[in-house]
Amino acid sequence: VTFFLKGTARRKKKVVHRTATADDKKLQFSLKKLGVNNISGIEEVNMFTNQGTVIHFNNPKVQASLAANTFTITGHAETKQLTEMLPSILNQLGADSLTSLRRLAEALPKQRKLNLEYIL
């Protein structure tokens, strides 16, 4: 409570903090309205970024709604470098990804060379 010379005391506005569980409940309610179905049997999910990193989910919960063209992946995510994941993910890559991987492999030595020149 803050007091001023004239008038009545002003009350501070109470701020209601949202919790993560409340957000999760809202998200689950929205997904339920979309009619998502659980997809079982998925052991890992890898999402490739343009920066050469991979967002890796191990044993995720995957849900899909084909009518809404929506997929959800929930679980613990780790961001890893593509070079860390290379031996194990080669069988997961399609033709487009292999082409992107070749371009990335060509760009890595150039990037390292530029970094070394910058440091020196």
Short mmCIF file of C-alpha atoms in Angstrom, two decimals:
data_model
loop_
_atom_site.label_atom_id
_atom_site.label_comp_id
_atom_site.label_asym_id
_atom_site.label_seq_id
_atom_site.Cartn_x
_atom_site.Cartn_y
_atom_site.Cartn_z
CA VAL A 1 0.00 0.00 0.00
CA THR A 2 1.38 3.42 -0.98
CA PHE A 3 0.29 6.58 0.84
CA PHE A 4 0.20 10.03 -0.72
CA LEU A 5 -0.32 13.38 0.95
CA LYS A 6 -3.85 13.88 -0.37
CA GLY A 7 -6.63 11.43 -0.97
CA THR A 8 -6.88 7.76 -0.17
CA ALA A 9 -4.31 5.02 -0.23
CA ARG A 10 -3.56 3.49 -3.63
CA ARG A 11 -3.51 -0.23 -3.88
CA LYS A 12 -0.99 -2.04 -6.02
CA LYS A 13 -2.43 -4.25 -8.72
CA LYS A 14 -2.08 -7.93 -7.92
CA VAL A 15 -0.29 -9.79 -10.69
CA VAL A 16 -1.41 -13.33 -11.31
CA HIS A 17 1.51 -15.46 -12.48
CA ARG A 18 0.79 -18.26 -14.90
CA THR A 19 2.23 -21.65 -14.21
CA ALA A 20 3.58 -24.09 -16.75
CA THR A 21 0.95 -26.63 -15.77
CA ALA A 22 -1.84 -24.17 -16.61
CA ASP A 23 -0.30 -23.59 -20.04
CA ASP A 24 0.03 -27.35 -20.55
CA LYS A 25 -3.63 -27.86 -19.68
CA LYS A 26 -4.69 -25.19 -22.19
CA LEU A 27 -2.50 -26.77 -24.85
CA GLN A 28 -3.88 -30.25 -24.18
CA PHE A 29 -7.44 -28.87 -24.34
CA SER A 30 -6.71 -27.22 -27.72
CA LEU A 31 -5.16 -30.43 -29.05
CA LYS A 32 -8.18 -32.41 -27.87
CA LYS A 33 -10.45 -30.02 -29.83
CA LEU A 34 -8.34 -30.69 -32.95
CA GLY A 35 -8.85 -34.41 -32.50
CA VAL A 36 -5.23 -35.54 -32.25
CA ASN A 37 -4.39 -39.21 -31.98
CA ASN A 38 -1.35 -40.74 -30.29
CA ILE A 39 1.21 -42.36 -32.55
CA SER A 40 3.04 -45.15 -30.77
CA GLY A 41 6.30 -46.88 -31.57
CA ILE A 42 8.40 -43.80 -32.31
CA GLU A 43 11.76 -44.09 -30.58
CA GLU A 44 13.37 -40.82 -31.66
CA VAL A 45 12.67 -37.64 -33.60
CA ASN A 46 15.34 -35.49 -35.23
CA MET A 47 14.55 -32.00 -36.52
CA PHE A 48 17.22 -30.46 -38.76
CA THR A 49 17.78 -26.69 -38.65
CA ASN A 50 19.38 -24.41 -41.23
CA GLN A 51 22.22 -23.62 -38.83
CA GLY A 52 23.58 -27.18 -39.00
CA THR A 53 22.15 -28.29 -35.67
CA VAL A 54 19.74 -31.09 -34.87
CA ILE A 55 16.95 -30.94 -32.29
CA HIS A 56 16.90 -34.49 -30.95
CA PHE A 57 14.00 -36.04 -29.00
CA ASN A 58 14.58 -39.45 -27.42
CA ASN A 59 11.38 -41.50 -26.79
CA PRO A 60 8.99 -38.60 -27.49
CA LYS A 61 5.21 -38.56 -27.27
CA VAL A 62 3.97 -37.94 -30.82
CA GLN A 63 0.41 -36.94 -31.65
CA ALA A 64 -1.13 -36.13 -35.02
CA SER A 65 -4.29 -34.72 -36.54
CA LEU A 66 -4.25 -35.29 -40.28
CA ALA A 67 -7.45 -33.28 -40.78
CA ALA A 68 -5.84 -30.22 -39.18
CA ASN A 69 -2.40 -30.98 -40.68
CA THR A 70 -0.94 -30.81 -37.16
CA PHE A 71 1.74 -32.88 -35.47
CA THR A 72 2.94 -32.47 -31.89
CA ILE A 73 6.17 -33.78 -30.44
CA THR A 74 6.57 -33.59 -26.68
CA GLY A 75 9.44 -34.73 -24.54
CA HIS A 76 12.95 -33.76 -23.54
CA ALA A 77 14.74 -32.06 -26.45
CA GLU A 78 18.49 -31.78 -26.89
CA THR A 79 20.18 -29.50 -29.41
CA LYS A 80 23.16 -31.25 -30.96
CA GLN A 81 25.58 -30.48 -33.76
CA LEU A 82 24.97 -32.33 -37.00
CA THR A 83 28.49 -33.73 -36.93
CA GLU A 84 27.72 -35.38 -33.55
CA MET A 85 24.73 -37.19 -35.00
CA LEU A 86 26.15 -38.13 -38.40
CA PRO A 87 26.86 -41.86 -38.19
CA SER A 88 23.50 -42.75 -36.64
CA ILE A 89 21.22 -40.53 -38.77
CA LEU A 90 22.41 -41.34 -42.28
CA ASN A 91 19.71 -43.98 -42.74
CA GLN A 92 17.02 -41.42 -41.77
CA LEU A 93 17.96 -38.89 -44.44
CA GLY A 94 16.11 -38.61 -47.72
CA ALA A 95 17.54 -37.46 -51.06
CA ASP A 96 16.92 -33.76 -50.29
CA SER A 97 18.57 -34.06 -46.90
CA LEU A 98 21.61 -35.83 -48.36
CA THR A 99 22.05 -32.96 -50.82
CA SER A 100 21.80 -30.46 -47.96
CA LEU A 101 24.26 -32.52 -45.96
CA ARG A 102 26.77 -32.43 -48.83
CA ARG A 103 26.44 -28.64 -49.03
CA LEU A 104 26.87 -28.37 -45.28
CA ALA A 105 29.92 -30.64 -45.35
CA GLU A 106 31.47 -28.41 -48.02
CA ALA A 107 30.68 -25.27 -46.02
CA LEU A 108 32.14 -26.54 -42.71
CA PRO A 109 35.83 -26.41 -43.74
CA LYS A 110 35.29 -22.94 -45.24
CA GLN A 111 33.63 -21.77 -42.02
CA ARG A 112 36.45 -23.17 -39.89
CA LYS A 113 39.01 -21.51 -42.15
CA LEU A 114 37.20 -18.17 -41.80
CA ASN A 115 37.08 -18.58 -38.02
CA LEU A 116 40.80 -19.33 -37.88
CA GLU A 117 41.58 -16.29 -40.05
CA TYR A 118 39.43 -14.14 -37.78
CA ILE A 119 41.20 -15.41 -34.66
CA LEU A 120 44.67 -14.89 -36.15
#
